[in-house]
PDB file of C-alpha atoms in Angstrom:
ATOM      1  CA  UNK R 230      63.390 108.630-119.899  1.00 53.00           C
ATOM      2  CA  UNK R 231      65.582 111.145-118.225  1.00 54.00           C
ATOM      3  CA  UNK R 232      65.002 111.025-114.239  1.00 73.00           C
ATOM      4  CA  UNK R 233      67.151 114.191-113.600  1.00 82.00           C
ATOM      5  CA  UNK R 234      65.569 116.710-111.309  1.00 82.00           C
ATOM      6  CA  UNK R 235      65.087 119.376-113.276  1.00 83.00           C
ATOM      7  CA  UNK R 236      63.591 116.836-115.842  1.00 85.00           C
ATOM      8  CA  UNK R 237      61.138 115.006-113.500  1.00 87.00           C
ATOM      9  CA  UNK R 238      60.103 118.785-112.521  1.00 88.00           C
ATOM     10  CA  UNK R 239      59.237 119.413-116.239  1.00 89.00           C
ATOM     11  CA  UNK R 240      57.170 115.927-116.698  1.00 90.00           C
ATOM     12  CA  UNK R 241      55.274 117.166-113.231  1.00 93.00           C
ATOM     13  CA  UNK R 242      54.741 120.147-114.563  1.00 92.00           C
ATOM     14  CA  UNK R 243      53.194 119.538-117.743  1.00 93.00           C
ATOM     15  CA  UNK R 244      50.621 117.562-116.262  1.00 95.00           C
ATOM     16  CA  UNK R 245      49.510 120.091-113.772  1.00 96.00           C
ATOM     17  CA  UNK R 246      49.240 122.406-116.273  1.00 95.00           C
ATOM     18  CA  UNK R 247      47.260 120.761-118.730  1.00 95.00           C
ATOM     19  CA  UNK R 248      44.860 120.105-115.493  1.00 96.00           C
ATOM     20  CA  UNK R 249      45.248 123.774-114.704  1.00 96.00           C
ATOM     21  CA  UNK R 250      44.000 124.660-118.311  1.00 95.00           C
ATOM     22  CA  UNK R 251      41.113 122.356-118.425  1.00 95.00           C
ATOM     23  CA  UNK R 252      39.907 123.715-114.419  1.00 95.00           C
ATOM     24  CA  UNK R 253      40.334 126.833-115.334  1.00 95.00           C
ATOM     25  CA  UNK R 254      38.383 126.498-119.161  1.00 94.00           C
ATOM     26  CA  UNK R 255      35.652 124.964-117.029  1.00 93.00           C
ATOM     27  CA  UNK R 256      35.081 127.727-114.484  1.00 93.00           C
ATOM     28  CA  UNK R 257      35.151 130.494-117.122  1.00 92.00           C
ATOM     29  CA  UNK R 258      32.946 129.103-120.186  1.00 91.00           C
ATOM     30  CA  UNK R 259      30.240 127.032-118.092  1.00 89.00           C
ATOM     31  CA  UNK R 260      27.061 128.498-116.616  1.00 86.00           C
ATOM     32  CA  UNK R 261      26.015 125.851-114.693  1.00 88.00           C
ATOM     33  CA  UNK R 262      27.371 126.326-110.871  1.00 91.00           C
ATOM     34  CA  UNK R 263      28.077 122.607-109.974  1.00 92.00           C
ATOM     35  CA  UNK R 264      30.326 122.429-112.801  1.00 92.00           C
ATOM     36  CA  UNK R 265      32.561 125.537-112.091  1.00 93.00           C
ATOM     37  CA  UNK R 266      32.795 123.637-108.275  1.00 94.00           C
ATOM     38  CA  UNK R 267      34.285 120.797-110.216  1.00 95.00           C
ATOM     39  CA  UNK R 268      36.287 122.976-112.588  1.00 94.00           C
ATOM     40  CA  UNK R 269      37.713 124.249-108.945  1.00 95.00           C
ATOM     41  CA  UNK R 270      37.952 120.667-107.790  1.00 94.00           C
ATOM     42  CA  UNK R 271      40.273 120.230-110.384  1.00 95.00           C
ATOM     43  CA  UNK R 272      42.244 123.416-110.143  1.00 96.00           C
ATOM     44  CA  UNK R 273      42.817 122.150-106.352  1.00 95.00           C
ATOM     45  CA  UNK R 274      44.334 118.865-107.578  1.00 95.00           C
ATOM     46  CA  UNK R 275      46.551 120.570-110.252  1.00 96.00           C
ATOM     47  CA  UNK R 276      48.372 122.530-107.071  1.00 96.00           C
ATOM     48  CA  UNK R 277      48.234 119.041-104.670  1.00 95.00           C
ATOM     49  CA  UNK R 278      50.027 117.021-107.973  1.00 95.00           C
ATOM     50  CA  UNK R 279      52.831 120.308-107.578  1.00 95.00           C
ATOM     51  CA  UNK R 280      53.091 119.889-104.287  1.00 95.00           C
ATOM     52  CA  UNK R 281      53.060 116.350-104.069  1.00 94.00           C
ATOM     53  CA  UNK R 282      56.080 116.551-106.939  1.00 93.00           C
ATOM     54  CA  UNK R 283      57.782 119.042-105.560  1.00 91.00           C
ATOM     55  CA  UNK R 284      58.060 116.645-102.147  1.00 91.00           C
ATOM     56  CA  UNK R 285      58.886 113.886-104.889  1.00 90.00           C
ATOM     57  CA  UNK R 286      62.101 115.691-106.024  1.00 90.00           C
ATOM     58  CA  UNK R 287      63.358 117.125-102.919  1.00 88.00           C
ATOM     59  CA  UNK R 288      62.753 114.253-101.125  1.00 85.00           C
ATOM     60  CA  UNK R 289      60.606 116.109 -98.250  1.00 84.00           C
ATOM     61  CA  UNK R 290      58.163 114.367 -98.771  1.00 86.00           C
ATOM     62  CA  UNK R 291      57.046 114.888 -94.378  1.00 87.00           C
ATOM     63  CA  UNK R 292      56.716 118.645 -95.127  1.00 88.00           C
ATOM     64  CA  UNK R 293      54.805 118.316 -98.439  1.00 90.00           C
ATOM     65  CA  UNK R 294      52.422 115.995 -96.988  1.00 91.00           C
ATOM     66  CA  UNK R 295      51.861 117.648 -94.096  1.00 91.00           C
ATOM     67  CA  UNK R 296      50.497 120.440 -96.229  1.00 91.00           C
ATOM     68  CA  UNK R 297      48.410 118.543 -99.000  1.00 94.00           C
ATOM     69  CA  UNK R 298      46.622 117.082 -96.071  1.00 93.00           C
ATOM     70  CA  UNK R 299      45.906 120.667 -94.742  1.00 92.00           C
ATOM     71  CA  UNK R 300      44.683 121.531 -98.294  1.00 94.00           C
ATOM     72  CA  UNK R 301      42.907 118.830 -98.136  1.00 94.00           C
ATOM     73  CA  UNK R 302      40.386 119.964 -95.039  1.00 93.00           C
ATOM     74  CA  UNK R 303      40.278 123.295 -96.968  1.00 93.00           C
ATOM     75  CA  UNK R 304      39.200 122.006 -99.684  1.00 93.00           C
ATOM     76  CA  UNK R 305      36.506 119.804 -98.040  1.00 94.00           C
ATOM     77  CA  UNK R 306      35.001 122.780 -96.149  1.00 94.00           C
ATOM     78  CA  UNK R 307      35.563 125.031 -99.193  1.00 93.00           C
ATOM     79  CA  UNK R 308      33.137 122.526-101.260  1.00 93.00           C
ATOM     80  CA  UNK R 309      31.130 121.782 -98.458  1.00 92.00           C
ATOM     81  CA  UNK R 310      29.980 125.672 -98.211  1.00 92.00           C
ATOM     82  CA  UNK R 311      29.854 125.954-101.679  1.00 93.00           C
ATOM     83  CA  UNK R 312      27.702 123.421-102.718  1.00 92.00           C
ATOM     84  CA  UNK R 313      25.193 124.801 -99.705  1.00 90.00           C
ATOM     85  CA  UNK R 314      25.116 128.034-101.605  1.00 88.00           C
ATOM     86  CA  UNK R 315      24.503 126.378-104.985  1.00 90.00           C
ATOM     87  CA  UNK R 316      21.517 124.659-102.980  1.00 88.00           C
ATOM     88  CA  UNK R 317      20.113 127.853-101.427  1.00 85.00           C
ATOM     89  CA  UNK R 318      20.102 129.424-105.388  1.00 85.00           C
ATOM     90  CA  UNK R 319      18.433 126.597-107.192  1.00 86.00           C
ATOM     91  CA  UNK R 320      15.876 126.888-103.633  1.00 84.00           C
ATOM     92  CA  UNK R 321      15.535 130.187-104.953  1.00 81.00           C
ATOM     93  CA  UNK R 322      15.195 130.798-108.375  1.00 81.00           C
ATOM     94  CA  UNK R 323      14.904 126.614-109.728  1.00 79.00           C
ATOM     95  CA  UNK R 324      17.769 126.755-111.574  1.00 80.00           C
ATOM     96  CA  UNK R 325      21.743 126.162-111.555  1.00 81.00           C
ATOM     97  CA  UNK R 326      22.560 129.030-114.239  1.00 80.00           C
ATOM     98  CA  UNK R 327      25.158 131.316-112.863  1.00 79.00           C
ATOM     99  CA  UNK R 328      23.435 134.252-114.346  1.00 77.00           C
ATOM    100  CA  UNK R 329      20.589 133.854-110.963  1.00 75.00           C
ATOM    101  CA  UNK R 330      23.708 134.622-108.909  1.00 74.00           C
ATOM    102  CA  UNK R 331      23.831 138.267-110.754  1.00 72.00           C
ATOM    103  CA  UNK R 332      20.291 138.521-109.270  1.00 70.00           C
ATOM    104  CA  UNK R 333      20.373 138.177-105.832  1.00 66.00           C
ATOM    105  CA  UNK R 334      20.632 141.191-103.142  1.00 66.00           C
ATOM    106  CA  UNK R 335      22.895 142.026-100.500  1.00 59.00           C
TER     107      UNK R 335
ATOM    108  CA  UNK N 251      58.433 106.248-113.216  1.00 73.00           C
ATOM    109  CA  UNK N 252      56.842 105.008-116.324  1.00 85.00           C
ATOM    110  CA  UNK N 253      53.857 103.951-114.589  1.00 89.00           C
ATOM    111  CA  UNK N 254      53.688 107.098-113.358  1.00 91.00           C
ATOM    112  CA  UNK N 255      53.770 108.490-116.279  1.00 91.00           C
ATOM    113  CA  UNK N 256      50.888 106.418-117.594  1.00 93.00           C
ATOM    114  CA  UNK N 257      48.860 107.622-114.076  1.00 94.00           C
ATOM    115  CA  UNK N 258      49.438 111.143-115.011  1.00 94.00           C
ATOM    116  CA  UNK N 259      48.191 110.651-118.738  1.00 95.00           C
ATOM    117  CA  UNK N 260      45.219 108.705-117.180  1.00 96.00           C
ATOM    118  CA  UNK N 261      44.630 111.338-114.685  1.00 95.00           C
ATOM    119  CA  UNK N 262      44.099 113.974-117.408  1.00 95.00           C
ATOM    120  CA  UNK N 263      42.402 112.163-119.586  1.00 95.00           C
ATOM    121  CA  UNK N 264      40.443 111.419-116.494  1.00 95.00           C
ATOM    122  CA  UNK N 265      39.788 115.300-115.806  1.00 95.00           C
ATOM    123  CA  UNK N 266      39.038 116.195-119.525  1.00 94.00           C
ATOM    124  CA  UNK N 267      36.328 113.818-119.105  1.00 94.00           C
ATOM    125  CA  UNK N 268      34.749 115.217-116.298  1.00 94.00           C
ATOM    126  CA  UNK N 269      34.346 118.709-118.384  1.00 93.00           C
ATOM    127  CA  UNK N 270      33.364 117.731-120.999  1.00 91.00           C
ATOM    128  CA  UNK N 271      31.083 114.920-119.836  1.00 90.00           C
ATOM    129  CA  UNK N 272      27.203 115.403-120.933  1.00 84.00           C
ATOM    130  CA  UNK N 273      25.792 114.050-117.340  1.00 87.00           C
ATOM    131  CA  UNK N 274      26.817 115.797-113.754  1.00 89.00           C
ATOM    132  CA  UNK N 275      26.151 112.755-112.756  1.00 91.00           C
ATOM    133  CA  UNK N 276      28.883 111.687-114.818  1.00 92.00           C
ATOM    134  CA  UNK N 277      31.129 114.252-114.387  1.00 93.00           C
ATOM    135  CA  UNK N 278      31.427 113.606-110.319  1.00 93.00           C
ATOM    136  CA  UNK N 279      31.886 109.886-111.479  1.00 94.00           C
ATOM    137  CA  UNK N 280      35.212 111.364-113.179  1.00 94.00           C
ATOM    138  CA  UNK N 281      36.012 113.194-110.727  1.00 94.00           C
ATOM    139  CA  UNK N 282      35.872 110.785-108.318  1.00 95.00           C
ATOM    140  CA  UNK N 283      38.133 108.571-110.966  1.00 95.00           C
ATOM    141  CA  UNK N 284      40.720 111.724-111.178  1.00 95.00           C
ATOM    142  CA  UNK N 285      40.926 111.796-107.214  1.00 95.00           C
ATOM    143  CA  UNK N 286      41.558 108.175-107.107  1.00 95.00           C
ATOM    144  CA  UNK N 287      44.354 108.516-110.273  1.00 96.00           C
ATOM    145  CA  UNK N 288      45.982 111.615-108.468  1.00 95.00           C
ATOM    146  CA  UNK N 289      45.842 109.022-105.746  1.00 95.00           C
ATOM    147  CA  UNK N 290      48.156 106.507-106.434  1.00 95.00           C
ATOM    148  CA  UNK N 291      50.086 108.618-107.903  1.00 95.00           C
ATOM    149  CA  UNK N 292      50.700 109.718-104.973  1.00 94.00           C
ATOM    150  CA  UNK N 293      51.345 106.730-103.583  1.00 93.00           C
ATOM    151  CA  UNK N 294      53.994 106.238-105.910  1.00 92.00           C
ATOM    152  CA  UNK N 295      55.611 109.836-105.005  1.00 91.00           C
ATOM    153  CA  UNK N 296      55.935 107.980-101.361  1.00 88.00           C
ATOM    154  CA  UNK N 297      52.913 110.527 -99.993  1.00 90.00           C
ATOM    155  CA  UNK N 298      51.270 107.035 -98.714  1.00 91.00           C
ATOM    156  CA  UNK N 299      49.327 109.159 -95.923  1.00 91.00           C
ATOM    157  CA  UNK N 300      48.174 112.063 -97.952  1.00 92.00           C
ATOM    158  CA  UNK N 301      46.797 109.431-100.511  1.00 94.00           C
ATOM    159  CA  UNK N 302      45.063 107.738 -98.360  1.00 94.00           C
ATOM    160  CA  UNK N 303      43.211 110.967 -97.420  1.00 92.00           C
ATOM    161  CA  UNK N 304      42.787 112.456-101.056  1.00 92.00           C
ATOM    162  CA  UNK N 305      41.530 108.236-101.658  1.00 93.00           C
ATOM    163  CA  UNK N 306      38.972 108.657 -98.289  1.00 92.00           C
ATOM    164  CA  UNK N 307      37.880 112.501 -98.763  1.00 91.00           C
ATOM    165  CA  UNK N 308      38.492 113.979-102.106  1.00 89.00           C
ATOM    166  CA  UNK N 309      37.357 110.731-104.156  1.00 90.00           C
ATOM    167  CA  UNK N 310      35.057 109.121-101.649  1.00 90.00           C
ATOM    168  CA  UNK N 311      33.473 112.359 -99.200  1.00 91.00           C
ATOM    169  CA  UNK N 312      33.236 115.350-102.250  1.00 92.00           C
ATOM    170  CA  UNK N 313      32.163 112.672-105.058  1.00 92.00           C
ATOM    171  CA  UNK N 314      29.658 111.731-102.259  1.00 91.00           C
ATOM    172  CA  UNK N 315      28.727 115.589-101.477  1.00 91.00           C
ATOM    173  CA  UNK N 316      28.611 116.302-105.565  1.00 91.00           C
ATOM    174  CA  UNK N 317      26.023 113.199-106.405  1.00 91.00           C
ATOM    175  CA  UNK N 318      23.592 114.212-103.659  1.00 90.00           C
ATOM    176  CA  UNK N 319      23.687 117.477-104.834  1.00 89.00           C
ATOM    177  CA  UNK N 320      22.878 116.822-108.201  1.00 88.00           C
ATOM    178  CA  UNK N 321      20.082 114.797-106.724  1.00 88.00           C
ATOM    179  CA  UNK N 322      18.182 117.381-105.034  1.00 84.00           C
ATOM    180  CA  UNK N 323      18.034 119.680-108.026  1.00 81.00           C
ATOM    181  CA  UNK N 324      15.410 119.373-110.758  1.00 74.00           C
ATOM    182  CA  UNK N 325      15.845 117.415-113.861  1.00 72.00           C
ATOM    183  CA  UNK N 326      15.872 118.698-117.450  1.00 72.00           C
ATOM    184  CA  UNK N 327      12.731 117.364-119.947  1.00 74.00           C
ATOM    185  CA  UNK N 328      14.245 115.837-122.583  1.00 77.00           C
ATOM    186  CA  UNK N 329      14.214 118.545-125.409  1.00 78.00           C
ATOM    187  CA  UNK N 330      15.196 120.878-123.328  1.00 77.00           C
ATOM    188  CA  UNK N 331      18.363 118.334-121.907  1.00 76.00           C
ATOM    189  CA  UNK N 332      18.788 118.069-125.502  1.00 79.00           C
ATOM    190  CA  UNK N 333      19.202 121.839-126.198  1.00 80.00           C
ATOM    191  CA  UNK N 334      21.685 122.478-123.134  1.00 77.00           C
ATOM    192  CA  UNK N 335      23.605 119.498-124.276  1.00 78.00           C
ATOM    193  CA  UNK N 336      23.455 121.163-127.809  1.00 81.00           C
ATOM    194  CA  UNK N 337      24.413 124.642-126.825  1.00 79.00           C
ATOM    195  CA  UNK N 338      27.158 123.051-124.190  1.00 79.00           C
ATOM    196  CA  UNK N 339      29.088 121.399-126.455  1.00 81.00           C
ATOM    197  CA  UNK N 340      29.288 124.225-128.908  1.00 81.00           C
ATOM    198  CA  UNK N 341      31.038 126.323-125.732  1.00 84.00           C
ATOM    199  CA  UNK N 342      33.620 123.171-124.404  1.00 85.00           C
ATOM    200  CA  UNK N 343      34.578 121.146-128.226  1.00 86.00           C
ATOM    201  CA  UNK N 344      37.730 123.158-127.927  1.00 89.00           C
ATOM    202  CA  UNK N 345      39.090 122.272-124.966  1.00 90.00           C
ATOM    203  CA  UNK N 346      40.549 118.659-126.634  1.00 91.00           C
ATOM    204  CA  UNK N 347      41.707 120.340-129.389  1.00 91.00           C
ATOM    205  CA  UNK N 348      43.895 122.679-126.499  1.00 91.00           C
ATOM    206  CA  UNK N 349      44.752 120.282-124.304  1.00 91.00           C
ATOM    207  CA  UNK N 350      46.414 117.781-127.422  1.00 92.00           C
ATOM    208  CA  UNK N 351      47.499 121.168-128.602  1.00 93.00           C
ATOM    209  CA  UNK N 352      49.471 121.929-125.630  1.00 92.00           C
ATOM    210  CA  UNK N 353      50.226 118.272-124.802  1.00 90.00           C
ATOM    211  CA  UNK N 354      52.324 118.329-128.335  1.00 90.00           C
ATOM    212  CA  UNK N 355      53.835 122.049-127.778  1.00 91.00           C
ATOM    213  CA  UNK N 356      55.169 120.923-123.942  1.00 89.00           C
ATOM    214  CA  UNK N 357      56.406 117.880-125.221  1.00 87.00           C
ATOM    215  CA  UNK N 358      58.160 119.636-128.014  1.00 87.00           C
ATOM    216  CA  UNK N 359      59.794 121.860-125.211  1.00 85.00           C
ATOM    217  CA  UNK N 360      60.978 119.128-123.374  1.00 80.00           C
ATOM    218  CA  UNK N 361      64.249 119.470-122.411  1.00 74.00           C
ATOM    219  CA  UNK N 362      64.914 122.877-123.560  1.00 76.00           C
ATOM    220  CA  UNK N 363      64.323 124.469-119.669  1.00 74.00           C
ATOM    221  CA  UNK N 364      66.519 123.630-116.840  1.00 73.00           C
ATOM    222  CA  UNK N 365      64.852 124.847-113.053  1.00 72.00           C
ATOM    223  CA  UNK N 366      68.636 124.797-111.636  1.00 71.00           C
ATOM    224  CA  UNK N 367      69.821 123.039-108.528  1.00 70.00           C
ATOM    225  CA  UNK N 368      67.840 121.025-106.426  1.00 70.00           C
ATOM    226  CA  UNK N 369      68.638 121.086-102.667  1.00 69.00           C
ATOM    227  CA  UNK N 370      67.719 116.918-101.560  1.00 67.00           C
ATOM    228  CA  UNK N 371      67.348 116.386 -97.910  1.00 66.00           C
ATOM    229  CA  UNK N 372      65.688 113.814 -95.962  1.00 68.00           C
ATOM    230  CA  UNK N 373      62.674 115.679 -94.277  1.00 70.00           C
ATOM    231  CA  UNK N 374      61.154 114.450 -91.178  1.00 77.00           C
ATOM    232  CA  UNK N 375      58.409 111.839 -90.794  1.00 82.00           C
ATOM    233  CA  UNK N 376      54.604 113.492 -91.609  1.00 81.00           C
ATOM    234  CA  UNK N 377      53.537 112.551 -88.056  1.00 83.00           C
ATOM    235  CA  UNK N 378      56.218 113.939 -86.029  1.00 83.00           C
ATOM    236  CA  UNK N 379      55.884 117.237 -88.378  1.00 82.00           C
ATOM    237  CA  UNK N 380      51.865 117.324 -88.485  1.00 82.00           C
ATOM    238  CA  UNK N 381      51.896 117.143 -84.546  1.00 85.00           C
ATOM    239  CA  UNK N 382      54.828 118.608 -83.413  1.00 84.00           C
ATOM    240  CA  UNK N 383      56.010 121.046 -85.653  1.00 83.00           C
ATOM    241  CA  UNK N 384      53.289 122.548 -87.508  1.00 84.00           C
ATOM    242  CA  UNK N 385      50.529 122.344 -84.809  1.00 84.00           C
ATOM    243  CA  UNK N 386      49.175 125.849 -85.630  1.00 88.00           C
ATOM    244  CA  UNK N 387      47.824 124.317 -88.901  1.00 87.00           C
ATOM    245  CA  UNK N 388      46.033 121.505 -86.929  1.00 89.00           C
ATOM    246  CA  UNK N 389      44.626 124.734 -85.171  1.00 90.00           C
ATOM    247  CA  UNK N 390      43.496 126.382 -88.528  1.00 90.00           C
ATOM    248  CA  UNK N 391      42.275 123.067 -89.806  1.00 90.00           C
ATOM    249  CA  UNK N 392      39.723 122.579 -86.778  1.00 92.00           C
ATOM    250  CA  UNK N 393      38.602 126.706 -87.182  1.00 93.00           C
ATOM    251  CA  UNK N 394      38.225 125.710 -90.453  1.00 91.00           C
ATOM    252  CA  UNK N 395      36.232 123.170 -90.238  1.00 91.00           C
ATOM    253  CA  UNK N 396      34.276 124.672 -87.523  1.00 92.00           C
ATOM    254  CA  UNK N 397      33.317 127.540 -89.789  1.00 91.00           C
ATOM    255  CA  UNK N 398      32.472 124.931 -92.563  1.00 90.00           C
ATOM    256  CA  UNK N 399      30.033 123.278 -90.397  1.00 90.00           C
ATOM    257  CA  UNK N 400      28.080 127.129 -88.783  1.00 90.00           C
ATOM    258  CA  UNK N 401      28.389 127.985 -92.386  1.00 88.00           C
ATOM    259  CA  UNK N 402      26.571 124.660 -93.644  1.00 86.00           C
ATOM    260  CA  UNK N 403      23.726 125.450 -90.411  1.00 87.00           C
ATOM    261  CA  UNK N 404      23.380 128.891 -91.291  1.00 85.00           C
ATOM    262  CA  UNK N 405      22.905 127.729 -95.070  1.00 80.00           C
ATOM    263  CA  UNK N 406      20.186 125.274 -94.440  1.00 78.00           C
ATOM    264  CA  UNK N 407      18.711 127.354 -91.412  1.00 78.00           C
ATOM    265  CA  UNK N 408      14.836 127.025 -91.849  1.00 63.00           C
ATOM    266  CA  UNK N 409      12.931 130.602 -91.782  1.00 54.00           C
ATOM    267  CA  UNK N 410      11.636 131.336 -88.924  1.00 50.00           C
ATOM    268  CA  UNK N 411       7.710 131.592 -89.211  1.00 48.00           C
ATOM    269  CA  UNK N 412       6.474 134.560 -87.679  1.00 46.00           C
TER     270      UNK N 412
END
């Protein structure tokens, strides 16, 4: 195997985006709203494996951590809000079917 | 970095498995697998504190967070779990078929691109930059989660009876 930069950048990068494809297949064709948080879920590891590789090659891997663990408290609080509002709908109208969203006011 | 390779094939076959998984229940158990994958591999990359938070939060807190909210909301009766099942499957059987698809067509690529130069420097140790340098994102981080948690109270507010 070739451990060359540019190469290593490549392998990294194939990976994400075959994650990045299957997040982003998930959000768009499901209906059910805990499975487009996990299709996001996974879209927010694709970019922490980039970043995490990018600190790999450079060898900053200080700065690069530094900001997956800030992504990482986003994330957290991004889910954490989420999944409350996915609550509050099934409260509401007993189901998880994105389609209720379309139905609520204001 | 063959092992790593191996982690990275595990951790997408890891993620395909939470889509197209039958069960939520199963899919945070992916999930949760995925985080802990994406984990080591970290580990490997020499990111041993940010995998020990993606190991603590993203595989232990949200897979935690996911499976209690699956358990609060209602269960299917079996013909009808069998008709979502039915109808879900027709919408996510081609997702394999694109992911080996594009798995074959990057691989085929390989190679053929070259991303230039790369400037190598020896960055400064994660604590030292966390606390010292980038302290305005400890600031965002803690008016993040500060919003997280009035957002989670408003959320779950009972109604006022009148």
């Amino acid at each position: 195997m070739n451990h060359s930069p540019s190469a290593l950048l490549y392998l990294f990068g194939t990976f994400v985006l075959l994650v990045t494809v299957i997040g982003i297949y998930c959000v768009v064709v499901t209906q059910n709203l805990i499975r487009a948080l996990i299709g996001l879920e996974l879209l927010i590891k694709a970019v922490t494996l980039l970043i995490v590789a990018v600190g790999f090659i450079t060898g900053n891997t200080g700065l690069t951590q530094a900001m997956v663990i800030t992504l990482i408290v986003v994330e957290v609080v991004i889910m954490t809000v989420a999944v409350g509002v996915v609550i509050g709908s099934h409260r509401r109208s007993g189901s998880l079917s994105a389609k209720n969203i379309a139905n609520l006011k204001g | 970095m063959d092992f790593i390779f191996v982690l990275l094939v595990l951790f997408v076959c890891a993620a395909l498995w939470t889509v197209m998984a039958s069960s939520l229940l199963l899919s945070s158990i992916g999930l949760a697998a995925a985080s802990a994958l994406l984990s080591v591999v970290m580990f490997k990359c020499g990111a041993q504190l940010a995998a020990v938070f993606e190991l603590s939060v993203c595989a232990g807190l949200i897979s935690v967070l996911f499976i209690c909210t699956v358990s609060l909301t209602e269960a299917m009766d079996r013909k009808q779990s069998r008709e979502y099942a039915r109808e879900r499957m027709s919408r996510f059987w081609p997702l394999p078929a694109v992911v080996i698809l594009l798995s074959f067509a990057l691989a085929r690529l390989s190679g053929k691109f070259n991303f230039g130069t790369f400037v190598s420097f020896r960055g400064e140790d994660v604590r030292n930059l966390l606390w010292n340098v980038r302290q305005l994102d400890i600031l965002g981080q803690i008016i993040i989660l500060m919003v997280g948690v009035f957002g989670v109270v408003i959320l779950f507010r009972e109604g006022q009876k009148k």
